[in-house]
mmCIF file of C-alpha atoms in Angstrom:
data_model
loop_
_atom_site.group_PDB
_atom_site.id
_atom_site.type_symbol
_atom_site.label_atom_id
_atom_site.label_comp_id
_atom_site.label_asym_id
_atom_site.label_seq_id
_atom_site.Cartn_x
_atom_site.Cartn_y
_atom_site.Cartn_z
ATOM 1 C CA MET A 1032 57.892 -60.930 -10.076
ATOM 2 C CA ASP A 1033 54.424 -60.374 -9.158
ATOM 3 C CA ARG A 1034 51.429 -59.915 -11.680
ATOM 4 C CA PRO A 1035 50.336 -56.386 -10.449
ATOM 5 C CA GLN A 1036 54.545 -55.238 -10.333
ATOM 6 C CA LEU A 1037 54.670 -56.368 -14.019
ATOM 7 C CA VAL A 1038 51.836 -54.457 -15.155
ATOM 8 C CA ARG A 1039 52.855 -51.572 -13.314
ATOM 9 C CA ARG A 1040 56.408 -51.505 -14.909
ATOM 10 C CA ALA A 1041 55.044 -52.371 -18.363
ATOM 11 C CA VAL A 1042 52.731 -49.757 -18.092
ATOM 12 C CA ALA A 1043 55.304 -46.901 -16.914
ATOM 13 C CA GLU A 1044 57.215 -48.563 -19.455
ATOM 14 C CA ALA A 1045 54.953 -47.904 -22.503
ATOM 15 C CA LEU A 1046 54.314 -44.572 -21.455
ATOM 16 C CA GLY A 1047 57.936 -43.503 -20.556
ATOM 17 C CA THR A 1048 58.796 -44.059 -24.188
ATOM 18 C CA GLY A 1049 55.805 -42.698 -24.967
ATOM 19 C CA LEU A 1050 56.382 -39.327 -24.197
ATOM 20 C CA LEU A 1051 59.884 -39.964 -25.145
ATOM 21 C CA VAL A 1052 58.773 -40.410 -28.266
ATOM 22 C CA LEU A 1053 56.070 -37.073 -27.839
ATOM 23 C CA ALA A 1054 59.313 -34.856 -26.519
ATOM 24 C CA VAL A 1055 61.167 -35.580 -29.475
ATOM 25 C CA VAL A 1056 58.456 -35.542 -32.188
ATOM 26 C CA GLY A 1057 56.697 -32.646 -31.117
ATOM 27 C CA SER A 1058 59.963 -30.362 -30.499
ATOM 28 C CA GLY A 1059 60.582 -31.370 -33.260
ATOM 29 C CA ILE A 1060 57.652 -29.888 -35.732
ATOM 30 C CA MET A 1061 56.979 -26.982 -32.928
ATOM 31 C CA ALA A 1062 61.106 -26.327 -33.943
ATOM 32 C CA GLN A 1063 60.619 -26.700 -37.848
ATOM 33 C CA ARG A 1064 57.744 -23.961 -37.545
ATOM 34 C CA LEU A 1065 59.447 -21.514 -35.053
ATOM 35 C CA SER A 1066 62.492 -21.353 -36.905
ATOM 36 C CA PRO A 1067 61.970 -22.929 -40.383
ATOM 37 C CA ASP A 1068 65.260 -20.692 -41.857
ATOM 38 C CA ASP A 1069 67.606 -21.656 -39.335
ATOM 39 C CA ALA A 1070 68.488 -25.357 -39.087
ATOM 40 C CA GLY A 1071 71.271 -24.901 -36.253
ATOM 41 C CA LEU A 1072 68.491 -23.325 -33.764
ATOM 42 C CA GLN A 1073 65.972 -26.457 -34.998
ATOM 43 C CA LEU A 1074 68.215 -29.022 -33.500
ATOM 44 C CA LEU A 1075 68.821 -26.684 -30.566
ATOM 45 C CA GLU A 1076 65.324 -26.837 -29.738
ATOM 46 C CA ASN A 1077 65.458 -30.018 -30.278
ATOM 47 C CA ALA A 1078 67.996 -30.849 -28.004
ATOM 48 C CA ALA A 1079 67.137 -29.081 -25.766
ATOM 49 C CA ALA A 1080 63.688 -29.877 -25.217
ATOM 50 C CA THR A 1081 64.355 -34.039 -25.816
ATOM 51 C CA GLY A 1082 66.825 -33.707 -22.758
ATOM 52 C CA ALA A 1083 64.821 -31.503 -20.260
ATOM 53 C CA ALA A 1084 62.281 -34.369 -21.233
ATOM 54 C CA LEU A 1085 64.351 -37.197 -20.277
ATOM 55 C CA VAL A 1086 65.212 -36.168 -16.667
ATOM 56 C CA GLY A 1087 61.680 -35.264 -16.254
ATOM 57 C CA LEU A 1088 60.453 -38.923 -17.265
ATOM 58 C CA ILE A 1089 63.539 -40.771 -15.595
ATOM 59 C CA LEU A 1090 62.343 -38.844 -12.532
ATOM 60 C CA ILE A 1091 58.812 -40.019 -12.900
ATOM 61 C CA PHE A 1092 59.251 -43.448 -13.513
ATOM 62 C CA GLY A 1093 62.520 -44.235 -12.430
ATOM 63 C CA THR A 1094 61.264 -45.877 -9.135
ATOM 64 C CA VAL A 1095 58.445 -47.920 -11.281
ATOM 65 C CA SER A 1096 60.344 -49.503 -13.768
ATOM 66 C CA GLY A 1097 64.330 -48.123 -13.726
ATOM 67 C CA ALA A 1098 63.050 -46.279 -16.734
ATOM 68 C CA HIS A 1099 64.827 -48.194 -19.189
ATOM 69 C CA PHE A 1100 62.255 -46.886 -22.521
ATOM 70 C CA ASN A 1101 64.819 -48.138 -24.459
ATOM 71 C CA PRO A 1102 65.558 -51.584 -25.363
ATOM 72 C CA ALA A 1103 69.250 -51.700 -25.731
ATOM 73 C CA VAL A 1104 68.883 -50.629 -21.707
ATOM 74 C CA THR A 1105 66.823 -52.928 -20.957
ATOM 75 C CA LEU A 1106 69.237 -55.943 -23.309
ATOM 76 C CA VAL A 1107 72.207 -54.888 -20.882
ATOM 77 C CA ALA A 1108 70.430 -55.156 -17.777
ATOM 78 C CA ARG A 1109 69.364 -58.512 -18.869
ATOM 79 C CA LEU A 1110 72.612 -59.998 -19.287
ATOM 80 C CA GLN A 1111 73.511 -58.621 -15.675
ATOM 81 C CA ARG A 1112 70.838 -60.627 -14.664
ATOM 82 C CA THR A 1113 69.107 -57.556 -13.125
ATOM 83 C CA ILE A 1114 65.907 -58.787 -15.270
ATOM 84 C CA SER A 1115 64.753 -61.928 -16.320
ATOM 85 C CA THR A 1116 64.058 -62.941 -19.755
ATOM 86 C CA PRO A 1117 60.452 -63.169 -20.191
ATOM 87 C CA ASP A 1118 60.102 -59.216 -17.717
ATOM 88 C CA ALA A 1119 62.600 -58.188 -19.890
ATOM 89 C CA MET A 1120 60.566 -58.948 -23.510
ATOM 90 C CA ILE A 1121 57.591 -57.175 -21.488
ATOM 91 C CA HIS A 1122 59.822 -54.238 -21.267
ATOM 92 C CA VAL A 1123 60.169 -54.287 -24.981
ATOM 93 C CA GLY A 1124 57.390 -55.286 -26.050
ATOM 94 C CA ALA A 1125 55.588 -51.738 -23.883
ATOM 95 C CA GLN A 1126 58.803 -49.803 -25.356
ATOM 96 C CA ILE A 1127 57.825 -50.377 -28.857
ATOM 97 C CA VAL A 1128 54.398 -49.925 -28.212
ATOM 98 C CA GLY A 1129 54.558 -46.698 -26.535
ATOM 99 C CA GLY A 1130 57.078 -45.271 -28.872
ATOM 100 C CA CYS A 1131 54.342 -45.781 -31.693
ATOM 101 C CA ALA A 1132 52.029 -44.458 -30.053
ATOM 102 C CA GLY A 1133 53.942 -41.620 -28.758
ATOM 103 C CA ALA A 1134 54.776 -40.624 -32.267
ATOM 104 C CA VAL A 1135 50.976 -40.492 -33.038
ATOM 105 C CA LEU A 1136 50.621 -38.143 -30.561
ATOM 106 C CA ALA A 1137 52.722 -36.161 -31.607
ATOM 107 C CA ASN A 1138 51.311 -35.663 -35.369
ATOM 108 C CA VAL A 1139 48.027 -35.472 -34.120
ATOM 109 C CA MET A 1140 48.789 -32.580 -31.651
ATOM 110 C CA PHE A 1141 50.152 -30.521 -34.757
ATOM 111 C CA GLU A 1142 47.138 -31.551 -36.973
ATOM 112 C CA LEU A 1143 49.144 -33.997 -39.141
ATOM 113 C CA PRO A 1144 48.514 -37.139 -40.650
ATOM 114 C CA ALA A 1145 48.299 -39.419 -37.186
ATOM 115 C CA LEU A 1146 50.398 -42.316 -39.317
ATOM 116 C CA GLU A 1147 52.590 -40.412 -42.210
ATOM 117 C CA LEU A 1148 55.743 -42.736 -42.538
ATOM 118 C CA SER A 1149 58.931 -40.873 -42.741
ATOM 119 C CA THR A 1150 60.933 -39.905 -46.520
ATOM 120 C CA GLN A 1151 63.740 -38.452 -44.847
ATOM 121 C CA VAL A 1152 66.377 -41.153 -45.695
ATOM 122 C CA ARG A 1153 69.350 -41.467 -43.103
ATOM 123 C CA SER A 1154 71.810 -44.558 -44.543
ATOM 124 C CA SER A 1155 75.892 -43.468 -44.962
ATOM 125 C CA GLY A 1156 78.423 -45.611 -43.003
ATOM 126 C CA ALA A 1157 78.699 -42.097 -41.094
ATOM 127 C CA LEU A 1158 75.234 -42.400 -39.364
ATOM 128 C CA TRP A 1159 75.280 -45.854 -38.605
ATOM 129 C CA LEU A 1160 79.302 -45.502 -37.019
ATOM 130 C CA SER A 1161 77.478 -42.395 -35.026
ATOM 131 C CA GLU A 1162 74.326 -44.779 -33.757
ATOM 132 C CA VAL A 1163 77.415 -46.637 -32.526
ATOM 133 C CA VAL A 1164 79.541 -44.247 -30.717
ATOM 134 C CA ALA A 1165 76.008 -42.789 -29.350
ATOM 135 C CA THR A 1166 74.458 -45.725 -28.230
ATOM 136 C CA ALA A 1167 77.186 -46.920 -26.320
ATOM 137 C CA GLY A 1168 77.996 -43.797 -24.882
ATOM 138 C CA LEU A 1169 74.478 -43.942 -23.714
ATOM 139 C CA LEU A 1170 74.898 -47.248 -21.898
ATOM 140 C CA LEU A 1171 78.353 -46.457 -20.302
ATOM 141 C CA VAL A 1172 76.797 -43.020 -18.556
ATOM 142 C CA ILE A 1173 73.679 -44.841 -17.200
ATOM 143 C CA PHE A 1174 75.420 -48.273 -15.592
ATOM 144 C CA GLY A 1175 79.094 -45.947 -15.134
ATOM 145 C CA CYS A 1176 76.683 -44.450 -12.987
ATOM 146 C CA ILE A 1177 74.749 -47.552 -11.429
ATOM 147 C CA ARG A 1178 77.505 -49.483 -10.575
ATOM 148 C CA THR A 1179 79.368 -46.979 -9.024
ATOM 149 C CA GLU A 1180 76.373 -45.609 -6.473
ATOM 150 C CA ARG A 1181 75.467 -42.558 -8.606
ATOM 151 C CA THR A 1182 71.936 -43.669 -9.154
ATOM 152 C CA ALA A 1183 69.958 -40.332 -8.495
ATOM 153 C CA ALA A 1184 72.800 -38.819 -10.887
ATOM 154 C CA VAL A 1185 71.373 -41.055 -13.635
ATOM 155 C CA PRO A 1186 68.696 -38.708 -14.729
ATOM 156 C CA TYR A 1187 70.453 -35.838 -15.127
ATOM 157 C CA ALA A 1188 73.602 -37.659 -17.141
ATOM 158 C CA VAL A 1189 70.983 -39.542 -19.373
ATOM 159 C CA GLY A 1190 69.809 -35.824 -20.599
ATOM 160 C CA LEU A 1191 72.959 -34.341 -20.578
ATOM 161 C CA TRP A 1192 74.456 -36.965 -22.917
ATOM 162 C CA ILE A 1193 71.429 -37.099 -25.546
ATOM 163 C CA ALA A 1194 71.579 -33.552 -26.140
ATOM 164 C CA GLY A 1195 75.131 -33.479 -26.720
ATOM 165 C CA ALA A 1196 74.588 -36.772 -28.764
ATOM 166 C CA TYR A 1197 72.160 -34.810 -30.515
ATOM 167 C CA TRP A 1198 75.209 -32.101 -31.598
ATOM 168 C CA PHE A 1199 78.434 -34.998 -31.509
ATOM 169 C CA THR A 1200 77.139 -37.692 -33.537
ATOM 170 C CA SER A 1201 76.075 -36.901 -37.368
ATOM 171 C CA SER A 1202 72.443 -38.875 -36.987
ATOM 172 C CA THR A 1203 71.332 -36.749 -34.216
ATOM 173 C CA SER A 1204 72.271 -39.942 -31.530
ATOM 174 C CA PHE A 1205 68.609 -42.375 -31.843
ATOM 175 C CA ALA A 1206 70.414 -44.117 -29.432
ATOM 176 C CA ASN A 1207 67.171 -46.461 -28.298
ATOM 177 C CA PRO A 1208 65.839 -49.214 -31.392
ATOM 178 C CA ALA A 1209 62.266 -48.426 -29.698
ATOM 179 C CA VAL A 1210 62.043 -44.523 -30.778
ATOM 180 C CA THR A 1211 63.523 -45.503 -33.859
ATOM 181 C CA ILE A 1212 60.923 -47.922 -34.524
ATOM 182 C CA ALA A 1213 58.449 -45.123 -33.294
ATOM 183 C CA ARG A 1214 60.301 -42.261 -35.713
ATOM 184 C CA ALA A 1215 58.945 -44.006 -38.525
ATOM 185 C CA LEU A 1216 55.587 -43.026 -38.531
ATOM 186 C CA THR A 1217 55.874 -39.519 -38.426
ATOM 187 C CA ASP A 1218 57.306 -37.419 -41.853
ATOM 188 C CA SER A 1219 58.612 -33.904 -39.711
ATOM 189 C CA PHE A 1220 62.233 -33.547 -38.988
ATOM 190 C CA ALA A 1221 62.496 -36.067 -36.316
ATOM 191 C CA GLY A 1222 61.311 -38.533 -38.793
ATOM 192 C CA ILE A 1223 63.680 -41.880 -40.572
ATOM 193 C CA ASP A 1224 62.491 -43.122 -43.621
ATOM 194 C CA PRO A 1225 61.214 -46.669 -42.599
ATOM 195 C CA SER A 1226 64.154 -48.426 -44.991
ATOM 196 C CA SER A 1227 66.762 -46.669 -42.685
ATOM 197 C CA VAL A 1228 65.357 -48.157 -39.523
ATOM 198 C CA PRO A 1229 67.146 -51.836 -39.877
ATOM 199 C CA MET A 1230 70.237 -51.009 -40.320
ATOM 200 C CA PHE A 1231 70.405 -47.884 -37.354
ATOM 201 C CA VAL A 1232 68.503 -50.945 -34.742
ATOM 202 C CA VAL A 1233 71.252 -53.279 -35.819
ATOM 203 C CA MET A 1234 74.386 -49.941 -35.159
ATOM 204 C CA GLN A 1235 72.694 -49.579 -32.027
ATOM 205 C CA LEU A 1236 72.700 -53.469 -30.918
ATOM 206 C CA VAL A 1237 76.640 -53.201 -31.752
ATOM 207 C CA GLY A 1238 76.986 -50.222 -29.290
ATOM 208 C CA VAL A 1239 75.143 -52.321 -27.092
ATOM 209 C CA LEU A 1240 77.975 -55.430 -27.586
ATOM 210 C CA LEU A 1241 81.127 -52.532 -27.401
ATOM 211 C CA ALA A 1242 79.502 -51.339 -24.046
ATOM 212 C CA VAL A 1243 79.043 -54.622 -22.310
ATOM 213 C CA PRO A 1244 82.607 -55.699 -21.479
ATOM 214 C CA LEU A 1245 83.804 -51.693 -21.515
ATOM 215 C CA ILE A 1246 81.221 -51.311 -18.323
ATOM 216 C CA HIS A 1247 82.483 -54.892 -16.586
ATOM 217 C CA PHE A 1248 86.017 -53.269 -17.415
ATOM 218 C CA LEU A 1249 85.573 -50.243 -15.413
ATOM 219 C CA TYR A 1250 83.088 -50.954 -13.340
ATOM 220 C CA PRO A 1251 84.435 -54.659 -12.420
ATOM 221 C CA THR A 1252 81.821 -54.880 -8.771
ATOM 222 C CA ARG A 1253 78.338 -53.751 -8.971
ATOM 223 C CA SER A 1254 76.895 -52.129 -6.468
#
């Protein structure tokens, strides 16, 4: 891949992940302010905004970088040899940097401290299991569509999966190491205590390990 193309892909991944985190964190803060006494309504508002934003972001950046916005997706793409190791590393670095910038921007937009570590501890076996399920399911959605020549459906399928997984997983479906790291930088509705981040990321990687053989078993030929 030539250098200008690689730079474009990295910028797209950073922008896309940053805007995704902005949607997650910003809608969470707005939900808390609009519905302070209704946790269910807060979650509905957060899930709807995140799912809708994902559809738009994948449509915007899909033709530039593939719209991974997620190290788990990039890792599977590397295992399928659709991206080189150096390029994958650049993608992941851009996703983490972009995601952290998105969290800071969301804080500032809602007049909170720009950098404020979350105090919301998320640590239990149920939450960790939820992250395995959410991540594996997300990867099956993405690569199932791709390997059956339904690439145009990916933006909508991903948005719907994430919006739904907010509700049927006890962890509210982080399913993304870069987003998980970034959400530690906001002490708001969507935040996660930094001490909870490592196990969430580990469980997301376990989800990758489960999803890869399932993808190859269910969809044995790559279109």
